[in-house]
CSV table of C-alpha atoms in Angstrom, one decimal:
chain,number,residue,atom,x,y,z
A,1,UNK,CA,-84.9,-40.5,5.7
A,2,UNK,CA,-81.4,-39.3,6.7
A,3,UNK,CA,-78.8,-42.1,6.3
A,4,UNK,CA,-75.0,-41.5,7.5
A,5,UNK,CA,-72.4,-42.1,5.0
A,6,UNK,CA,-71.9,-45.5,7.0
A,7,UNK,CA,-75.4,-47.2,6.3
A,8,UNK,CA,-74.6,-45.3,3.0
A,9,UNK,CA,-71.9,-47.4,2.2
A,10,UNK,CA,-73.4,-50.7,3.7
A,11,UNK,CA,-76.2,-50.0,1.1
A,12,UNK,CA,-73.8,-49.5,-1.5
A,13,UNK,CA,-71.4,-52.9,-0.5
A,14,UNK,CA,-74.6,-54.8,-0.5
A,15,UNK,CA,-75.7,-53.6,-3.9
A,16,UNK,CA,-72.7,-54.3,-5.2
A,17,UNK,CA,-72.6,-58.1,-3.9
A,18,UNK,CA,-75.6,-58.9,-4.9
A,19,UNK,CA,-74.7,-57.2,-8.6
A,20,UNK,CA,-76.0,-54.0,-8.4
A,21,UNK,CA,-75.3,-50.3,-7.7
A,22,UNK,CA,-76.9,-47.4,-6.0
A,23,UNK,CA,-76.5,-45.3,-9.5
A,24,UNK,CA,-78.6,-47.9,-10.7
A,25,UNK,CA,-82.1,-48.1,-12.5
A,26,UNK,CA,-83.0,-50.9,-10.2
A,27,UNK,CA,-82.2,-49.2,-6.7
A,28,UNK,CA,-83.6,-45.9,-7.9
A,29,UNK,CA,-87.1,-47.9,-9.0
A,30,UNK,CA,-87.3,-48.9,-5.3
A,31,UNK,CA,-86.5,-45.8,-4.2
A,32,UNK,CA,-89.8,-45.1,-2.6
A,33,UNK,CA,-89.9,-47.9,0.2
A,34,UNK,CA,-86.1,-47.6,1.1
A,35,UNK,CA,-86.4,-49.5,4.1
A,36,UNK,CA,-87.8,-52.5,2.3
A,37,UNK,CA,-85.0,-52.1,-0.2
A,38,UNK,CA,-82.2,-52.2,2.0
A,39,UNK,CA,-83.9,-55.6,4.0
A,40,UNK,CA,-84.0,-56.7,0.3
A,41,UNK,CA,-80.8,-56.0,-0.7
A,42,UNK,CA,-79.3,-57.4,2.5
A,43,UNK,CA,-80.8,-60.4,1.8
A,44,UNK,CA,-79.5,-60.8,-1.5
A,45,UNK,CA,-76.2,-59.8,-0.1
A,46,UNK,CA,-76.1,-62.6,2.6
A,47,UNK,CA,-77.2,-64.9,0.5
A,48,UNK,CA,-74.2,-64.5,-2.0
A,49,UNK,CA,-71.6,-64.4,0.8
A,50,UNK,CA,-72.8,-68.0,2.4
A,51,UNK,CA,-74.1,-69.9,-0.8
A,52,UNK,CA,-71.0,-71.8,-0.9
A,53,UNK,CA,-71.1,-72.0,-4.8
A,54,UNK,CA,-68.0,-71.8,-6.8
A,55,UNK,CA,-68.4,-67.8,-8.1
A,56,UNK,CA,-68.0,-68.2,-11.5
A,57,UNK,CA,-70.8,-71.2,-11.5
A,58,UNK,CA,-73.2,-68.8,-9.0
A,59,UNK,CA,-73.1,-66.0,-11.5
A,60,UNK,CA,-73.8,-68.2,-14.5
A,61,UNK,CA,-76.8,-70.3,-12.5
A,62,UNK,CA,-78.0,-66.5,-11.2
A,63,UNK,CA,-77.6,-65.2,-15.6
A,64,UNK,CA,-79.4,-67.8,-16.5
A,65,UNK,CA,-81.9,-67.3,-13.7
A,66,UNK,CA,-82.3,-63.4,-14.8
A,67,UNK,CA,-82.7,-64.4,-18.8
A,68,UNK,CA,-85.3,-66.9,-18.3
A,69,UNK,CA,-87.5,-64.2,-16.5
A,70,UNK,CA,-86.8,-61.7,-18.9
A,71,UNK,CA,-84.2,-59.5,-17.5
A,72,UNK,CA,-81.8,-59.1,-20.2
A,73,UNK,CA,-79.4,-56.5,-19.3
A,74,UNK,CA,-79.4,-57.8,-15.5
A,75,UNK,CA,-78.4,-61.0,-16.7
A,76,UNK,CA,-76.0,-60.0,-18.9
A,77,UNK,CA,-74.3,-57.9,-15.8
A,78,UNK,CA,-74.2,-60.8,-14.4
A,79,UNK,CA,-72.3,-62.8,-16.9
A,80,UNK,CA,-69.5,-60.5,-17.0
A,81,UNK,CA,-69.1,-60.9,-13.1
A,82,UNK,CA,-68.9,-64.7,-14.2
A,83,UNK,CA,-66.2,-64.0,-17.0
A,84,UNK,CA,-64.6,-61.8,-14.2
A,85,UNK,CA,-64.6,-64.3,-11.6
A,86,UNK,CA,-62.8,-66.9,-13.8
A,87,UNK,CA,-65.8,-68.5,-16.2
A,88,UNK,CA,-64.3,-69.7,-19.6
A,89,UNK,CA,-65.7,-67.4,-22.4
A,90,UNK,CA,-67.6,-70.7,-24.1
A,91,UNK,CA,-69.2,-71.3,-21.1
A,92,UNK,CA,-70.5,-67.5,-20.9
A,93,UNK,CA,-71.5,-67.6,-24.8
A,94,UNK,CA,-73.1,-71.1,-24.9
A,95,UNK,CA,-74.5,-70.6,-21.5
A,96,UNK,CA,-78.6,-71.1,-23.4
A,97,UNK,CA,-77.0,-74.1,-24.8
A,98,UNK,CA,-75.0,-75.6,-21.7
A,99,UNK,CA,-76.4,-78.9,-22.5
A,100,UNK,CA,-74.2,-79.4,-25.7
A,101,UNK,CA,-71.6,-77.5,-23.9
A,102,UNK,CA,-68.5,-79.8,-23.9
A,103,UNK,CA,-66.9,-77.5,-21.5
A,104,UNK,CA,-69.9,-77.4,-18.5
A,105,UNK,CA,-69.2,-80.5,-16.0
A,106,UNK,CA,-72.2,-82.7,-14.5
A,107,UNK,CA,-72.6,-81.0,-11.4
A,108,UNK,CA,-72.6,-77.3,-13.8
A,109,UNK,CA,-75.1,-78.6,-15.8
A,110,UNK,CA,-77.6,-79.5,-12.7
A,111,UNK,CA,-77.3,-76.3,-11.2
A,112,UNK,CA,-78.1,-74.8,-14.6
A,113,UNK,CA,-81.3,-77.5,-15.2
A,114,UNK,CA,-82.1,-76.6,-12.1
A,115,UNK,CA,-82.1,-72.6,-12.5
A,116,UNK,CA,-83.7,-73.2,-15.8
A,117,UNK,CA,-86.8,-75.0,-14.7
A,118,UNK,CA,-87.3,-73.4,-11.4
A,119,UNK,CA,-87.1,-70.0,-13.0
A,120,UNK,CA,-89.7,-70.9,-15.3
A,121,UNK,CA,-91.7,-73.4,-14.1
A,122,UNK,CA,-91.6,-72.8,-10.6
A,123,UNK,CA,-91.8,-76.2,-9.8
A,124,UNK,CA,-89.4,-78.1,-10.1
A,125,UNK,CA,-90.1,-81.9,-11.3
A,126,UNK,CA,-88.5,-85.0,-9.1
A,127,UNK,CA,-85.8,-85.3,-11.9
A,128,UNK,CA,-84.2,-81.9,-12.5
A,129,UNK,CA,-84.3,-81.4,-8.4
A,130,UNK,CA,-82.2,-84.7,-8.2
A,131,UNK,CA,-79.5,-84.1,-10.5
A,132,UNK,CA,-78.6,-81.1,-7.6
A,133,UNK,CA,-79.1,-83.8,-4.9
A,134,UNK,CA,-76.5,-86.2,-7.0
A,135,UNK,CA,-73.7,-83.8,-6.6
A,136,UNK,CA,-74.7,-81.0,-3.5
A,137,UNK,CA,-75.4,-82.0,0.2
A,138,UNK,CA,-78.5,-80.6,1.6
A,139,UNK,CA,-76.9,-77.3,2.5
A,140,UNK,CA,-75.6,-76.6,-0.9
A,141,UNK,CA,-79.0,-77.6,-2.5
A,142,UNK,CA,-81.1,-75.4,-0.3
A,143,UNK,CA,-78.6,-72.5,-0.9
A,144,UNK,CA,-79.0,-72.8,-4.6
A,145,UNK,CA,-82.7,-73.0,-4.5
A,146,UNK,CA,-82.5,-69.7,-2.4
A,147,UNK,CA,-80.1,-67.9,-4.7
A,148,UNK,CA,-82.3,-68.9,-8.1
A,149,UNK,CA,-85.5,-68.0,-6.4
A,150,UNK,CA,-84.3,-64.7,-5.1
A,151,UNK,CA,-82.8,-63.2,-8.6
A,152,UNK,CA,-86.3,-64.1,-9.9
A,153,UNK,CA,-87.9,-62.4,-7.5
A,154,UNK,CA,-85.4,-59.7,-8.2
A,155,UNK,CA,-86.2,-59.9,-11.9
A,156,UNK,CA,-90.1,-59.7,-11.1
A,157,UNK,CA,-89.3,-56.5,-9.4
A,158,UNK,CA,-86.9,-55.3,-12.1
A,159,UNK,CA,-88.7,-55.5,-14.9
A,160,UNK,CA,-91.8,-53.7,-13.6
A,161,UNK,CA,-90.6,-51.1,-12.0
A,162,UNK,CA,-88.7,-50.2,-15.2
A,163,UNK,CA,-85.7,-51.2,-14.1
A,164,UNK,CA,-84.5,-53.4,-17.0
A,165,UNK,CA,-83.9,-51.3,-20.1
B,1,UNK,CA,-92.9,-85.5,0.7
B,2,UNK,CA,-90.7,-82.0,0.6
B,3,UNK,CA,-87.2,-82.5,-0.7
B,4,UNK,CA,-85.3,-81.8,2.1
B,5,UNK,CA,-85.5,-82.4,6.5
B,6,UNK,CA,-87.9,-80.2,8.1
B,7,UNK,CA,-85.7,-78.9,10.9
B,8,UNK,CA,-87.4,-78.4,14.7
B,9,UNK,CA,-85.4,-76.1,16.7
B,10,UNK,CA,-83.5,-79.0,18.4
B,11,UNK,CA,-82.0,-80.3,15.3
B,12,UNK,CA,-80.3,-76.8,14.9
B,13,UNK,CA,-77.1,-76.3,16.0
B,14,UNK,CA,-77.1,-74.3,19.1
B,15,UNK,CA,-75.3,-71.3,17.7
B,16,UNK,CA,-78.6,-71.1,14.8
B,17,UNK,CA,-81.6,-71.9,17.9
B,18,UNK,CA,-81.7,-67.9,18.4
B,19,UNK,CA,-83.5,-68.1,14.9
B,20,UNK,CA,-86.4,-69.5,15.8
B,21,UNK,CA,-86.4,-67.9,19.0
B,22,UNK,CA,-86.5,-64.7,17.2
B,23,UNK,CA,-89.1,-66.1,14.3
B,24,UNK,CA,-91.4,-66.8,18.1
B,25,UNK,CA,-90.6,-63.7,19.3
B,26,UNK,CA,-91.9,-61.2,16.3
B,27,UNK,CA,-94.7,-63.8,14.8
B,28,UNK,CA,-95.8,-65.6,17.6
B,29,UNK,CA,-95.8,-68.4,16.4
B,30,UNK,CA,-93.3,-71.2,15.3
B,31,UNK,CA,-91.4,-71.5,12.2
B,32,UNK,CA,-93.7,-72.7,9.7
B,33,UNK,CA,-92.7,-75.6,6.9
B,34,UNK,CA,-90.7,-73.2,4.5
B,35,UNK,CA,-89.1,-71.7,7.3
B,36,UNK,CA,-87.9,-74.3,8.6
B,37,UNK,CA,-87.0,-76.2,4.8
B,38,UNK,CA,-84.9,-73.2,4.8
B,39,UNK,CA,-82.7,-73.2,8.0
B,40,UNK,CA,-80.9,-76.5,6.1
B,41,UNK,CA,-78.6,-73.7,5.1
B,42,UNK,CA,-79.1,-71.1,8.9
B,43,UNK,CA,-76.8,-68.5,7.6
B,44,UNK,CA,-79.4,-67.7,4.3
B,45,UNK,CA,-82.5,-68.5,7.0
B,46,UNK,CA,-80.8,-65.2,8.9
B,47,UNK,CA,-80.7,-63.4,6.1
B,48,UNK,CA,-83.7,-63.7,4.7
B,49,UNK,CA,-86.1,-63.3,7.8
B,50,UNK,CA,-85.5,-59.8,8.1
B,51,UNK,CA,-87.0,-59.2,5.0
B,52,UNK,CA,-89.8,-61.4,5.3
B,53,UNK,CA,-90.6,-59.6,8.4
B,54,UNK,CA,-90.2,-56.2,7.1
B,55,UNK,CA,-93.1,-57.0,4.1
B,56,UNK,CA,-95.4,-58.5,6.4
B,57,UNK,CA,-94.9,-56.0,9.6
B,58,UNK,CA,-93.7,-52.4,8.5
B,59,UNK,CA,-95.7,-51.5,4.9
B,60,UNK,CA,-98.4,-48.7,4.5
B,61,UNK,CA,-100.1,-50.7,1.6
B,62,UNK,CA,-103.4,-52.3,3.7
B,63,UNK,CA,-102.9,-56.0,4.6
B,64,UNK,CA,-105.9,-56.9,3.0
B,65,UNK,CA,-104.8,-55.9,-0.6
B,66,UNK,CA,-101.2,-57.1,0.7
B,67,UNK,CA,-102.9,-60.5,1.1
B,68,UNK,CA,-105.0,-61.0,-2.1
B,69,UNK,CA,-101.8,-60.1,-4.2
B,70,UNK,CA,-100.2,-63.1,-2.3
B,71,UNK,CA,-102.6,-65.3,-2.7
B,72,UNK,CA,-103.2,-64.5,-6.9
B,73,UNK,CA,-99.3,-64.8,-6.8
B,74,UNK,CA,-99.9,-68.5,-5.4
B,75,UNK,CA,-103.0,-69.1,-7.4
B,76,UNK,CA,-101.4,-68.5,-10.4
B,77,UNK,CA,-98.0,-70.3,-9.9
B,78,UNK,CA,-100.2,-73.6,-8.5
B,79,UNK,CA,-98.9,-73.3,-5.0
B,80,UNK,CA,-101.0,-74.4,-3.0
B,81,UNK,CA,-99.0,-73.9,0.2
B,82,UNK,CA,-99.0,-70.6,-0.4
B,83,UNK,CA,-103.0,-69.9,-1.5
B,84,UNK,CA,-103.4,-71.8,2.1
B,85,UNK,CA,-101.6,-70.3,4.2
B,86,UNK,CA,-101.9,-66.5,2.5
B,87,UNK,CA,-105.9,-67.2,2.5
B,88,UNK,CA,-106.1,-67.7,6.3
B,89,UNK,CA,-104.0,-64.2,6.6
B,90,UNK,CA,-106.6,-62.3,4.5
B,91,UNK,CA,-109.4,-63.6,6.1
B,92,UNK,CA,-107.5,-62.4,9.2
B,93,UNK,CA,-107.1,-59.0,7.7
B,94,UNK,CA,-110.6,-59.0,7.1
B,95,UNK,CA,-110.6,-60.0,3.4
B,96,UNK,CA,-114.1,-60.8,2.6
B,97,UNK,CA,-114.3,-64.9,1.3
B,98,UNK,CA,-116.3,-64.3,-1.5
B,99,UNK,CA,-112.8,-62.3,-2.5
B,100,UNK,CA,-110.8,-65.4,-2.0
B,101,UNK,CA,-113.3,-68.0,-4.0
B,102,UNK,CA,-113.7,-65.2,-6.5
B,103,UNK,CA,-109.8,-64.8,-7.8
B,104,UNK,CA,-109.7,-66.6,-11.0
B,105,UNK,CA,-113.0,-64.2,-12.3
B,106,UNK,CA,-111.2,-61.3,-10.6
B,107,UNK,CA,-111.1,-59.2,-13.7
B,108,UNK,CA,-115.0,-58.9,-13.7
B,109,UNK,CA,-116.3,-60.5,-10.4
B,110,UNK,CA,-118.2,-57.5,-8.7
B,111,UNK,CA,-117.1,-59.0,-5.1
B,112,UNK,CA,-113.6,-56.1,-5.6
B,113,UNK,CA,-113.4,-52.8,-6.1
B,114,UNK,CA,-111.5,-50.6,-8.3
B,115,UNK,CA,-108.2,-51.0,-5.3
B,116,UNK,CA,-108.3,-54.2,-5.4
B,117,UNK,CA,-108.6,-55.3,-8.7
B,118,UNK,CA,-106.1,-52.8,-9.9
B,119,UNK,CA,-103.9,-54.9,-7.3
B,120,UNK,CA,-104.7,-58.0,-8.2
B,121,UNK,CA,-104.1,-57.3,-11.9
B,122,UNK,CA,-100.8,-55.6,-11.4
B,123,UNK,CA,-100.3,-59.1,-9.1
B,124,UNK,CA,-101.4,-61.3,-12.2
B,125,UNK,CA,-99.4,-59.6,-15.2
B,126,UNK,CA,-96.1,-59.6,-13.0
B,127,UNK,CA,-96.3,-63.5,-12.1
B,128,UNK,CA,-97.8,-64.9,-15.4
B,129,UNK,CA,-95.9,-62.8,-17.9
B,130,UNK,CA,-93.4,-60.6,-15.7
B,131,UNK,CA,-94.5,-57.6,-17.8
B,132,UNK,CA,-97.1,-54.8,-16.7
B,133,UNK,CA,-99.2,-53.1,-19.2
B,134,UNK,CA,-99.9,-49.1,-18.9
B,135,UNK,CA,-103.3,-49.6,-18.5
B,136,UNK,CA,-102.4,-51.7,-15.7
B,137,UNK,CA,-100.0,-49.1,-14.4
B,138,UNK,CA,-102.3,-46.4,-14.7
B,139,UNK,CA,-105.0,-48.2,-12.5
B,140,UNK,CA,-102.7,-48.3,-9.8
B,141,UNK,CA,-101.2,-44.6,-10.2
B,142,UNK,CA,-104.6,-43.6,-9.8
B,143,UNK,CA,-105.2,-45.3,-6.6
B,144,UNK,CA,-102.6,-45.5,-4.6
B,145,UNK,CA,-99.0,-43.1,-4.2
B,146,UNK,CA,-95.6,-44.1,-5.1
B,147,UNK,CA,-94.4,-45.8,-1.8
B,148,UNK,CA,-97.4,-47.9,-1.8
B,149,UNK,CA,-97.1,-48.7,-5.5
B,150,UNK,CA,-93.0,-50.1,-4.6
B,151,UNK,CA,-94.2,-51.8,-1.9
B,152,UNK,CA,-96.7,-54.2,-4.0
B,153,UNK,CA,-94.2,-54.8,-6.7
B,154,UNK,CA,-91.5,-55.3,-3.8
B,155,UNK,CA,-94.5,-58.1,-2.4
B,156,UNK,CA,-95.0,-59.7,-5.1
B,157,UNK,CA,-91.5,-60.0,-6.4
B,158,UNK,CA,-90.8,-61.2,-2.7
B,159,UNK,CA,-93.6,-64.1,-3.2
B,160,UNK,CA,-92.5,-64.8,-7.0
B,161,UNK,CA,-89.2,-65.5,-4.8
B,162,UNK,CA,-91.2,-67.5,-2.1
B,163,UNK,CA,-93.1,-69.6,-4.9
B,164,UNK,CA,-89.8,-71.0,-6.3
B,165,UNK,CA,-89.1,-72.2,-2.6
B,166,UNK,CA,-91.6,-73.6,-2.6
B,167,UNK,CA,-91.7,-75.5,-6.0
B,168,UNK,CA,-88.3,-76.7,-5.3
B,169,UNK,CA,-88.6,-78.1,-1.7
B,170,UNK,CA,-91.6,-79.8,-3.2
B,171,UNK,CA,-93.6,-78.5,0.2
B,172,UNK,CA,-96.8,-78.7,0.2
B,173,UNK,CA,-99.9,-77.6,2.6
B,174,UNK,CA,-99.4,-77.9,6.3
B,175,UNK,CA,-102.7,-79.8,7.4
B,176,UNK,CA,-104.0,-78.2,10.6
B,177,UNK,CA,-106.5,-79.9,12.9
């Protein structure tokens, strides 16, 4: 496929919202359907630029997210976006243990229940999906249920395809 | 009950109807439940039907092994949203129904062949454990080609993804008359 140094860059913006880069094991895995890759990626990508989520709480949710499905070095990435975007370094260390966390607020602490059990589970029981309704509107809620589900998507992809060392 | 307002097309504001006039356009039909859970945030509903699109429109792997990977991905994740609404596209494809009733005893059923079981385990490893095994890998290399091979871990990545939705939005079978 020939691509102009335009939808070359795109790619690469994209990739690099969403946490990735085009040097990257992951992108290189998915190398072989590169249109589905780039409708991939551009979803990831929009769906960072309007979740709404304070940055440094998105990256934790999406780390935690990452490490429940296995994805080790994707979610660790990620948690040096969150120390980069302003996360206290507690809050990155004791992220597994966020409940006994001093430092993680009420409404951190839901999102993280929430990425926790979804990733896992996949459902998600009546109580873990109401502490995100006590503190986000509908919007916000349906964004963060979006952003968890995509990065373990993204980590069912990852891991393989080889893509997660 | 799911979690959060179904939205109909009215309810949207007018800038997001185009949407679900697009959704119309390329499915021909309307926006199903999730669809439509979804569009409580429009901006991540626009971003995310392109790619929903592109898996179900513009891949060389054959709908029918498309479709049983979907399904197993619901099956084995207890959605039963998606098992229903994934099983009426396969028999659509042309997915035999003794293929459908037959996925928990896939791994020795004699309804598949060596295609679709090597999908259907690649499909089953991934969503119970997120781990493939080489055998597993090997089945597949020697079946299909590389492209086809991304595409199915691109599908059921996508539908580990759509499962979650799901499971959140506590949505559950659309009952059709």
């Amino acid at each position: 496929m020939t691509e102009s140094p335009g939808s070359r860059s795109a790619e690469a913006r994209n990739l690099a919202t969403v946490g990735e880069d085009l040097d990257g094991p992951l992108f290189s895995a998915m190398a072989e359907a590169p249109r589905l890759a780039r409708a991939y990626f551009e979803f990831g990508a929009g769906l960072i630029k309007s979740c709404g989520l304070d940055p440094a709480l998105r990256e934790l949710a999406i780390a935690m997210t990452l490490a429940a499905c296995g994805a080790q070095s994707m979610a660790r990435r990620h948690l040096a976006l969150a120390g980069s975007l302003g996360a206290d370094a507690a809050k990155i260390e004791r992220l597994q243990d966020f409940e006994d966390e001093p430092g993680f607020a009420e409404p951190e602490k839901a999102v993280l229940r929430f990425a926790r059990e979804s990733a896992l589970g996949v459902s998600v029981s009546a109580e873990i999906y109401g502490g995100l309704q006590d503190w986000f509107d509908v919007r916000s809620q349906a964004a963060i249920a979006l952003l968890v589900a995509y990065y373990a998507g993204l980590a069912h992809i990852a891991v393989p395809l080889g893509a997660e060392p | 009950m799911p979690r959060v307002p179904i939205l109909s097309r009215a309810e949207l504001a007018e800038a997001d109807r185009d949407i679900y006039d697009d959704y119309e356009r390329v499915r021909g039909v309307q926006p199903s439940v999730i669809h439509r859970a979804i569009a409580n945030a429009p901006d991540i509903l626009r971003a995310y039907m392109p790619i929903s699109n592109a898996l179900r429109f513009e891949t060389r792997l054959d709908a029918r092994l498309r479709e049983l990977a979907i399904v197993m991905v619901g099956h084995l994740t207890g959605s039963a949203y998606e098992v229903e609404a994934h099983a009426r596209f396969a028999i659509k494809a042309g997915v035999p129904q003794a293929q459908l009733d037959q996925l928990p005893e896939f791994a020795s059923s004699p309804v598949y062949g060596d295609r679709e079981r090597a999908v259907l385990r690649y499909a089953a490893e991934v969503t119970r454990r997120n781990q493939v095994s080489s055998g597993v890998l090997a089945a597949l290399q020697a079946e299909f080609d590389q492209e086809e091979i991304t595409e199915l871990a691109l599908q059921v990545g996508f539908y580990n993804t759509v499962v979650r939705i799901l499971g959140a939005f506590a949505i559950q079978p659309e009952r059709r008359s």
